[in-house]
Coordinates of N, CA, C and O in Angstrom, one line a residue:
X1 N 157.4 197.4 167.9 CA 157.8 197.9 169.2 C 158.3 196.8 170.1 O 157.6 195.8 170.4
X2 N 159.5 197.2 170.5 CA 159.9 196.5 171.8 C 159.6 195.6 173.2 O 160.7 195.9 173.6
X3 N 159.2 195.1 174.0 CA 158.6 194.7 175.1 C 159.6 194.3 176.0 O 160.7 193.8 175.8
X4 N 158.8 194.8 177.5 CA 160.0 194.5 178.2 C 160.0 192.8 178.5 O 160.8 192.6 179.5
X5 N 159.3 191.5 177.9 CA 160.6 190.5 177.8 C 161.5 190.2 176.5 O 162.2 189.3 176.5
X6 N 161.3 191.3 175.1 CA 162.1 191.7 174.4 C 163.7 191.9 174.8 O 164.8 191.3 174.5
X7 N 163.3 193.3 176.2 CA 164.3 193.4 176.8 C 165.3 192.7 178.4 O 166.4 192.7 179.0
X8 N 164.0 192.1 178.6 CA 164.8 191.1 179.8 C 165.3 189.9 178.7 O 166.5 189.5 179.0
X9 N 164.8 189.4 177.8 CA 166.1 188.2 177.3 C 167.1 188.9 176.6 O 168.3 188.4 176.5
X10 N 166.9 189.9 176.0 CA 168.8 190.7 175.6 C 169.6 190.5 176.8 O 170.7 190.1 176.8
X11 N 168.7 190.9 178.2 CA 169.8 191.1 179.5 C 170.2 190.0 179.4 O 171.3 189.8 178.9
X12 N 169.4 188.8 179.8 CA 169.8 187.4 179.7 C 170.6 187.1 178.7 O 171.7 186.8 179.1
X13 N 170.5 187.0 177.4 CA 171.7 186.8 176.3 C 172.9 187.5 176.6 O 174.0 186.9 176.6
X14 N 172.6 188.7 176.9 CA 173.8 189.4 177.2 C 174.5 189.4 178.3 O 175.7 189.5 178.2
X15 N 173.9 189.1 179.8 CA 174.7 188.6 179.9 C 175.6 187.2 180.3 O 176.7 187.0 180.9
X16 N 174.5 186.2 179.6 CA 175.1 184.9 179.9 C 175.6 184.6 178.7 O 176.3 183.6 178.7
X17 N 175.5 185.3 177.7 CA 176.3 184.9 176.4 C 177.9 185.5 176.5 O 178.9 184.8 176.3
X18 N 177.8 187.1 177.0 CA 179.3 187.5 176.6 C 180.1 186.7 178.0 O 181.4 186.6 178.0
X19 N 179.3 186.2 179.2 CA 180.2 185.6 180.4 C 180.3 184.0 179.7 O 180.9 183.4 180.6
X20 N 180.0 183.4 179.0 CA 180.1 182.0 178.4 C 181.1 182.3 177.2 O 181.8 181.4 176.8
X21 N 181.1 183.6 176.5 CA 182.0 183.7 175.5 C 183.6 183.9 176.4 O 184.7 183.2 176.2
X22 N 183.4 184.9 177.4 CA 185.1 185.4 178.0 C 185.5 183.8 178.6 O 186.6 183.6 178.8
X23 N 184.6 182.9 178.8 CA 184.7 182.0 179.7 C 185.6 180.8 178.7 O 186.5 180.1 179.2
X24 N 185.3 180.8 177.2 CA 186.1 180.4 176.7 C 187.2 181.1 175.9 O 188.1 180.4 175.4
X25 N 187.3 182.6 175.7 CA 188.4 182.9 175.8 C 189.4 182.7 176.7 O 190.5 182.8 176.2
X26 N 189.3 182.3 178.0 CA 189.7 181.9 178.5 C 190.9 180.6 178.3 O 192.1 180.6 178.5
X27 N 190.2 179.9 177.8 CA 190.6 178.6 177.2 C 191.5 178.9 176.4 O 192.7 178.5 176.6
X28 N 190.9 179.6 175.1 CA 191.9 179.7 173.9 C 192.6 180.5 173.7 O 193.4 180.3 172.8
X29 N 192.9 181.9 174.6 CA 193.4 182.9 174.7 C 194.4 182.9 175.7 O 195.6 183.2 175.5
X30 N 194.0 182.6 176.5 CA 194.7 182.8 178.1 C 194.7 184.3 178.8 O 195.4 184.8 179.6
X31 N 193.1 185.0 177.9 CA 193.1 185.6 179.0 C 191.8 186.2 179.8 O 190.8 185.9 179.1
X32 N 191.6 186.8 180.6 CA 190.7 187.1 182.0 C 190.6 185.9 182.6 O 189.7 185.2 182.8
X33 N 192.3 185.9 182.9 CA 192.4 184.9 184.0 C 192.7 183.6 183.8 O 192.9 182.8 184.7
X34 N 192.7 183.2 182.3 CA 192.3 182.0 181.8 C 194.3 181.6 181.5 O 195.2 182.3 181.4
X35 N 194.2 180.2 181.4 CA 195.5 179.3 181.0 C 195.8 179.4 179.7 O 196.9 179.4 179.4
X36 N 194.9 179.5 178.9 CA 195.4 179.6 177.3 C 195.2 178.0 177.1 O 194.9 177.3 178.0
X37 N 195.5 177.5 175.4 CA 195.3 176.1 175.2 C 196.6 175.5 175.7 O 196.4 174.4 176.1
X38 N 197.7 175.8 175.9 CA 198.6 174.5 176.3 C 198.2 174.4 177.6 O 198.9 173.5 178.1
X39 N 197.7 174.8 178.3 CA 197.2 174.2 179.6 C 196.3 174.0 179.7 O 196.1 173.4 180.8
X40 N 195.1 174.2 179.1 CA 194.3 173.5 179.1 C 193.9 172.1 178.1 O 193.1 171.2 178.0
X41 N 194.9 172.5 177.6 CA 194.7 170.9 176.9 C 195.2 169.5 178.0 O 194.7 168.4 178.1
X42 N 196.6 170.5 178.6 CA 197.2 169.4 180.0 C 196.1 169.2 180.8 O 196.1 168.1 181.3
X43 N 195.1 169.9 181.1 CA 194.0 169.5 182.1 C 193.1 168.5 181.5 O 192.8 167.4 182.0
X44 N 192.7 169.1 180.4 CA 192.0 167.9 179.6 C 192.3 166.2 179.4 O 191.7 165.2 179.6
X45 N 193.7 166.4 178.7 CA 194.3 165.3 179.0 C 194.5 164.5 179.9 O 194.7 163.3 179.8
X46 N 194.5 165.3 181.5 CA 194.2 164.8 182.4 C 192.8 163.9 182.9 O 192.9 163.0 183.8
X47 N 191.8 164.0 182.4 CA 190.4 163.6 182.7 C 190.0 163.0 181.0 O 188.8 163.1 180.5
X48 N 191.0 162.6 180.4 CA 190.8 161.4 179.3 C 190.4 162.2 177.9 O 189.6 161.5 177.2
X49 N 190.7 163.0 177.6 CA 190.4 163.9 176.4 C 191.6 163.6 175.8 O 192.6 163.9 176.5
X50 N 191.9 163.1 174.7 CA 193.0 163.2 174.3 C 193.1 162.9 172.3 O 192.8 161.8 171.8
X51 N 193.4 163.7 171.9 CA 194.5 165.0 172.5 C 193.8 165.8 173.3 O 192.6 166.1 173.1
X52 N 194.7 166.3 174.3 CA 194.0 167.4 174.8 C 194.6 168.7 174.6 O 194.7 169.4 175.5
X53 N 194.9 169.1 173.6 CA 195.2 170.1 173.3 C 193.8 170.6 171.9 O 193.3 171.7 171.8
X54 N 193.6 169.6 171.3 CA 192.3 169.6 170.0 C 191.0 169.8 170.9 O 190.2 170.6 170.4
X55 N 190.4 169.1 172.3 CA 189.7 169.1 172.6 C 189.8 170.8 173.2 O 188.9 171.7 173.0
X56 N 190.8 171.0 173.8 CA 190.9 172.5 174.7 C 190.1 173.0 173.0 O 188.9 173.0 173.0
X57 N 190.5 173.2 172.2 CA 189.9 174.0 171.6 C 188.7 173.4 171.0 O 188.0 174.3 170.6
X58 N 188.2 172.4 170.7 CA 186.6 172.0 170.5 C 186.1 172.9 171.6 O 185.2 173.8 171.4
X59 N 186.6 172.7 173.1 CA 185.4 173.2 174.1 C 185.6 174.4 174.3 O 184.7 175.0 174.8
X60 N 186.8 175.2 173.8 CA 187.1 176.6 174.2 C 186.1 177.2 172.7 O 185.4 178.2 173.0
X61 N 186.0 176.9 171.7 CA 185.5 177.3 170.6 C 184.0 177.4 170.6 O 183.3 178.3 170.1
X62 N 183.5 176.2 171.4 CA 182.0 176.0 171.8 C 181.6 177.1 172.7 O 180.6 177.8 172.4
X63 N 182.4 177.3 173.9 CA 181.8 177.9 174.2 C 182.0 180.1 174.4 O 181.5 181.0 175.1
X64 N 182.7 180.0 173.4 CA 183.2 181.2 172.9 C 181.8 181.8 171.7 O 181.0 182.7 171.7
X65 N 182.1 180.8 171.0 CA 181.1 181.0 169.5 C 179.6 180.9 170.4 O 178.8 181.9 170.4
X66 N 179.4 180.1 170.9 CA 178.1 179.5 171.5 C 177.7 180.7 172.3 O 176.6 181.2 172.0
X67 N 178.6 181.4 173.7 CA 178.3 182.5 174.2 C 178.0 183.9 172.8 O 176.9 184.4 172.5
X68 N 179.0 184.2 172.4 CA 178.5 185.2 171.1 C 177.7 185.0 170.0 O 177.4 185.9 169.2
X69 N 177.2 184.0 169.9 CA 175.7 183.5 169.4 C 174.3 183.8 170.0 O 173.2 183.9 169.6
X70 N 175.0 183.9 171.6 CA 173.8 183.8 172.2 C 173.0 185.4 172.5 O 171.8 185.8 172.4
X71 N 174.7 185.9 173.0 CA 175.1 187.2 173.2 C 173.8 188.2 172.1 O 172.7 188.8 172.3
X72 N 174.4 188.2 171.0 CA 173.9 188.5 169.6 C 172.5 188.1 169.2 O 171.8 189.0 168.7
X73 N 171.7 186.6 169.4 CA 170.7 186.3 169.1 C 171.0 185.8 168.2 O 169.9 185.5 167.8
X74 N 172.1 185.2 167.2 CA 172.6 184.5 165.9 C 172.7 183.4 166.2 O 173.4 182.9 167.1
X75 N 171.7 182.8 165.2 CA 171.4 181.5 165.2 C 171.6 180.6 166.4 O 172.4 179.7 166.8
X76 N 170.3 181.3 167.0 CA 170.5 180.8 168.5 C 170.2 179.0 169.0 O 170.4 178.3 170.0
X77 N 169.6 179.0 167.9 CA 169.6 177.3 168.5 C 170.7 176.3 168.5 O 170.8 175.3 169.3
X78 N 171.7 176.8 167.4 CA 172.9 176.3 167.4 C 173.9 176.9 168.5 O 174.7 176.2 169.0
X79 N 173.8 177.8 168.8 CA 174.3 178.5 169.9 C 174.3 178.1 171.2 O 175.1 178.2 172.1
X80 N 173.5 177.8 171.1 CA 172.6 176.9 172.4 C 172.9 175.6 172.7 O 173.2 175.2 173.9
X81 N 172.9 174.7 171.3 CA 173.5 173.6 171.3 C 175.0 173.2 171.6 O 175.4 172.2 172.2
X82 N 175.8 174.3 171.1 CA 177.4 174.5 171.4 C 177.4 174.5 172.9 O 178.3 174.0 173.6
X83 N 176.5 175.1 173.4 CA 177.0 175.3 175.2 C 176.1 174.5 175.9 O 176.0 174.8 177.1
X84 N 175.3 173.2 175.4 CA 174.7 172.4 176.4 C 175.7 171.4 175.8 O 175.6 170.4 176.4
X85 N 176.6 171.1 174.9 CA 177.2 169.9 174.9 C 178.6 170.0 175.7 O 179.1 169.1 176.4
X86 N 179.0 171.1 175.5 CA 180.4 171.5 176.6 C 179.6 171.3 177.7 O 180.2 170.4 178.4
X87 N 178.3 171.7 178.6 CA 178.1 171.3 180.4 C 177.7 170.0 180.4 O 177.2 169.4 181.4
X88 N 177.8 169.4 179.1 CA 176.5 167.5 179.2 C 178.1 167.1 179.4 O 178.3 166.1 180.2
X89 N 179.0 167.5 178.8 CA 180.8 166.9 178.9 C 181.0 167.0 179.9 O 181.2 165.9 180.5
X90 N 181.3 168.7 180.9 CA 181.6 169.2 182.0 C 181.6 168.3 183.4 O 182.3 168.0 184.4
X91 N 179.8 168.0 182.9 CA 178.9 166.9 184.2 C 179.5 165.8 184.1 O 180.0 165.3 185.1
X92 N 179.5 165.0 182.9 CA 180.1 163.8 182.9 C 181.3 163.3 183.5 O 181.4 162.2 184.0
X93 N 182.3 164.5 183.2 CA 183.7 164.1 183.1 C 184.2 165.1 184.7 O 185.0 164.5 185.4
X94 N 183.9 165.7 184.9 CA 184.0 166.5 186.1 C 183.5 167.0 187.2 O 184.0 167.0 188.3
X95 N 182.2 167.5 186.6 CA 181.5 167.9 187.9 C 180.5 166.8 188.9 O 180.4 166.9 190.2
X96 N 180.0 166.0 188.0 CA 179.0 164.5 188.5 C 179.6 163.7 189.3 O 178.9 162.7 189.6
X97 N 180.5 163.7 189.6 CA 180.9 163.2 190.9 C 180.9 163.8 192.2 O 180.9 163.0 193.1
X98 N 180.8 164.9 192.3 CA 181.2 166.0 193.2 C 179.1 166.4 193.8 O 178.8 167.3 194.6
X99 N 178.1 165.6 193.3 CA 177.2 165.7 193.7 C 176.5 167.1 193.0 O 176.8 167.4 191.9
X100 N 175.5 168.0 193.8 CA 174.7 168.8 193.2 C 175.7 170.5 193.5 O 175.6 171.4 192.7
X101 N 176.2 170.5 194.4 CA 176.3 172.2 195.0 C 177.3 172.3 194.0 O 177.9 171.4 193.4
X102 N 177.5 173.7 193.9 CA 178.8 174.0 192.9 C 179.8 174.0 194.1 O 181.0 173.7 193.8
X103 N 179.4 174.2 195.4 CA 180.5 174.6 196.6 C 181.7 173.5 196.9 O 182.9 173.5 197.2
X104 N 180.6 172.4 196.7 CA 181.4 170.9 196.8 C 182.2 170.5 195.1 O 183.0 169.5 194.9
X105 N 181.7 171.4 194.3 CA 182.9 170.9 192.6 C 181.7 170.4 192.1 O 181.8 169.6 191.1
X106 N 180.2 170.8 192.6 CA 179.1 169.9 192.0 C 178.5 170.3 190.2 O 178.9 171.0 189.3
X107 N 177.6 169.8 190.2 CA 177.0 170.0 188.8 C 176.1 171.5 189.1 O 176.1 172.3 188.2
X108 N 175.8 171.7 189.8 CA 174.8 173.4 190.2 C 175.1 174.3 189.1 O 174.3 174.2 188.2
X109 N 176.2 175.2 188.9 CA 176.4 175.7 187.5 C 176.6 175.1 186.4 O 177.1 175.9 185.6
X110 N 176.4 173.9 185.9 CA 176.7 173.6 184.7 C 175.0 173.0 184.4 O 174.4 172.9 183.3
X111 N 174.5 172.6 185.7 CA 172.8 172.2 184.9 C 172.2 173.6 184.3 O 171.5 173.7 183.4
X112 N 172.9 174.9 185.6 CA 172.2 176.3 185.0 C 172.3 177.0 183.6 O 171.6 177.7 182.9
X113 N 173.4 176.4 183.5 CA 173.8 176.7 182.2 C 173.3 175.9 180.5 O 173.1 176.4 179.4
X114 N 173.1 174.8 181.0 CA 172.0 174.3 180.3 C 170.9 174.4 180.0 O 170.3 174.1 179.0
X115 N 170.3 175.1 181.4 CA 168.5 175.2 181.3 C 168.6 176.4 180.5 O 168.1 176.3 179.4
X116 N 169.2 177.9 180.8 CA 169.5 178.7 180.4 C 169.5 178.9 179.1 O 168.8 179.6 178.5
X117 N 170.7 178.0 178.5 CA 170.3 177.7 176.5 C 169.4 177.1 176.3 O 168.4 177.7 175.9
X118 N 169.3 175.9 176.5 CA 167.9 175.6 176.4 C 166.6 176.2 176.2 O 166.0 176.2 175.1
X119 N 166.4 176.8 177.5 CA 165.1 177.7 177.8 C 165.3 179.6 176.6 O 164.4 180.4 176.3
X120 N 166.4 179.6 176.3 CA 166.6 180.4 175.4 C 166.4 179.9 173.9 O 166.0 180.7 173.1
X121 N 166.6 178.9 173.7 CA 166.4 178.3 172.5 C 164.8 177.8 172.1 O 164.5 177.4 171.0
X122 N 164.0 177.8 173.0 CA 162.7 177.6 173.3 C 161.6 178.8 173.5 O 160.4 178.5 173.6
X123 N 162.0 179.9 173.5 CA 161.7 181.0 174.0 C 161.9 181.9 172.4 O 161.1 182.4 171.6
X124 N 162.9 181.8 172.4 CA 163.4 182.4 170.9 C 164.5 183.5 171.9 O 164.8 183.4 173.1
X125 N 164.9 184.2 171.2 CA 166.2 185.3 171.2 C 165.1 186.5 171.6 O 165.2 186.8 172.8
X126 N 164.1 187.1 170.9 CA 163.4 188.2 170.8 C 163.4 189.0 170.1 O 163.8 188.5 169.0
X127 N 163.1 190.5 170.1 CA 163.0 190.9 168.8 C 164.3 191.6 169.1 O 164.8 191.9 168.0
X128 N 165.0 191.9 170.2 CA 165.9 192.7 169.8 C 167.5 191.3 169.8 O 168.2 191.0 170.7
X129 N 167.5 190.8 168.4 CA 168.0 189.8 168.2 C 168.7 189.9 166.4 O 168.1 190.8 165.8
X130 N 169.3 189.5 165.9 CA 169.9 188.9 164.6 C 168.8 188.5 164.6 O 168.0 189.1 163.8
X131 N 168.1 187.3 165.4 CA 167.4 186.1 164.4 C 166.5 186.3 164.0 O 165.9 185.4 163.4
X132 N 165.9 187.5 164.2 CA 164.4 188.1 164.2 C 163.7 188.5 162.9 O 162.5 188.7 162.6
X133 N 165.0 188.4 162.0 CA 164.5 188.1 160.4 C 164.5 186.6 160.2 O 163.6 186.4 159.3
X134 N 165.1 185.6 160.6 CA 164.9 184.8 160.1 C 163.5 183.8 160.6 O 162.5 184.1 161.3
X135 N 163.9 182.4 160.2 CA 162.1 181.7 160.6 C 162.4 180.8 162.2 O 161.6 179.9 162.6
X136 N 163.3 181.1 162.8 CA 164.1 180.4 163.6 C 164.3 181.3 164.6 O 165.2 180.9 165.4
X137 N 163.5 182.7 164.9 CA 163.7 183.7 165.6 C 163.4 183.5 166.8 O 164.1 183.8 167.7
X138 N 161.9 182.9 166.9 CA 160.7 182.9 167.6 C 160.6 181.9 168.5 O 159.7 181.9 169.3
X139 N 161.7 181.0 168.6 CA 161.8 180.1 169.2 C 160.7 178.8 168.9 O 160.0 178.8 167.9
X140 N 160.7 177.7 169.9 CA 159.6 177.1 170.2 C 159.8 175.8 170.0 O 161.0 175.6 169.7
X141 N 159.1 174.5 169.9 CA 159.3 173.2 170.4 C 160.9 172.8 169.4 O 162.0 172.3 169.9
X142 N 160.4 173.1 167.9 CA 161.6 172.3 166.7 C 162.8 173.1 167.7 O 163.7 172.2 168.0
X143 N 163.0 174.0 168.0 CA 164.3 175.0 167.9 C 165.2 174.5 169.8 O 166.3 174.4 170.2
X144 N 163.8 174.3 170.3 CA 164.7 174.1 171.6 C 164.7 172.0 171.6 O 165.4 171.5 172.4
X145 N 163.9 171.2 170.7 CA 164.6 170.3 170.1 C 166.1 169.8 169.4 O 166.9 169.0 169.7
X146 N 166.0 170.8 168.3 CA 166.9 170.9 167.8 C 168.4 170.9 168.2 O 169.4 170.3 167.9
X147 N 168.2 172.0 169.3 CA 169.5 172.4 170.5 C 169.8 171.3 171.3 O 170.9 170.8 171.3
X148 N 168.6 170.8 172.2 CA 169.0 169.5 173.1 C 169.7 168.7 172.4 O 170.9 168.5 172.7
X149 N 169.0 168.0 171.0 CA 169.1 167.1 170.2 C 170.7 167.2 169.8 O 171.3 166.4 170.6
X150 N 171.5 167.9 169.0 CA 172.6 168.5 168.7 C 173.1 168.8 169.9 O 174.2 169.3 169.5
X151 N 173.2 169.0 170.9 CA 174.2 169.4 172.1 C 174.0 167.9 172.5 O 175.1 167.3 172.4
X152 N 173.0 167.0 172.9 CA 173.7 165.8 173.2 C 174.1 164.6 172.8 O 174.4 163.6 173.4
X153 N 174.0 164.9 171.1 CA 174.3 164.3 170.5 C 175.7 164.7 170.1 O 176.3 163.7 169.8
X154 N 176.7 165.8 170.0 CA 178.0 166.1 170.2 C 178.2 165.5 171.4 O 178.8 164.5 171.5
X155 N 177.8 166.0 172.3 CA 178.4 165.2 173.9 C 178.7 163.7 173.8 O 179.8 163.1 174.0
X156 N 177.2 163.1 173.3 CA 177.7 162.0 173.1 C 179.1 161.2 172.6 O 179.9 160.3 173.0
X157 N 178.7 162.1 171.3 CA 180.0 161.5 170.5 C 181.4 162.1 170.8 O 182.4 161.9 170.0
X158 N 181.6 162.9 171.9 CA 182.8 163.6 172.6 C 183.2 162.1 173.0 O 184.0 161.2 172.7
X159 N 182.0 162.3 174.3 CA 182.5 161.2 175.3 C 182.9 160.0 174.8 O 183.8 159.4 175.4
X160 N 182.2 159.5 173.6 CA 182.5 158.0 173.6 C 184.2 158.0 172.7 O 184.9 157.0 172.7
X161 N 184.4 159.2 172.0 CA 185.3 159.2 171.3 C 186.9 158.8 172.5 O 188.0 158.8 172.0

């Protein structure tokens, strides 16, 4: 039987997974609003990504897949991982300069979005989840390691690339 934080983290997956999925549709599609990849690769390229057209879709893919991972409860630590290495990029390359508020261009939504996977990957998915068969369901220290570990370890090797 179900519990209601069964059903408060579906809300939470659902809806910070399918708004982190459209968010990179955005990217790769061009649409709800979004530029599609040839402009966002020109933005990318702008702030040292290059190509920026390969990177538009590393980050559009991350956080598409990463959002519908999370959305779903599928293989959530990897999921998780995909969208803390796109905001460890985001902060670096864009928002960390601009200080803490999001109002000023700051990091404020991109740390939330971090703690969010994170704290989801730590917590587990729940039962009303994909992962709830497998041994990686339940969350807990390996799985929200695992995520940090792998999201900043891609970031890393974004950035220095």
């Amino acid at each position: 039987m179900s519990s209601a934080a069964d059903w408060g983290l579906l809300l939470i997956r659902l809806t910070f997974g399918l708004l982190m999925a459209a968010h990179g549709a955005q990217k790769l599609f061009g649409i709800f609003g979004g530029t599609g990849l040839t402009a966002t690769g020109r933005a990318f390229e702008s702030i040292g990504y290059r190509p920026g057209k390969l990177f538009a879709v590393i980050g559009g893919l991350s956080e598409f897949l990463g959002g519908l991972g999370l959305a779903l409860g599928l293989l959530t630590p990897l999921a998780a991982a995909a969208l803390i290495a796109v905001m460890i990029n985001a902060m670096a390359t864009v928002t960390g300069a601009h200080g803490l508020w999001d109002t000023d261009g700051g990091v404020e939504y991109n740390v939330c979005i971090t703690v969010v996977a994170l704290a989801v990957a730590a917590i587990g998915p729940g039962r009303l989840a994909v992962d709830r068969f497998f041994r990686w369901g339940t969350g807990g220290w390996p799985e929200a390691a695992l995520a940090l570990g792998l999201g900043g370890g891609a970031a890393a090797i974004t950035l220095i690339v």
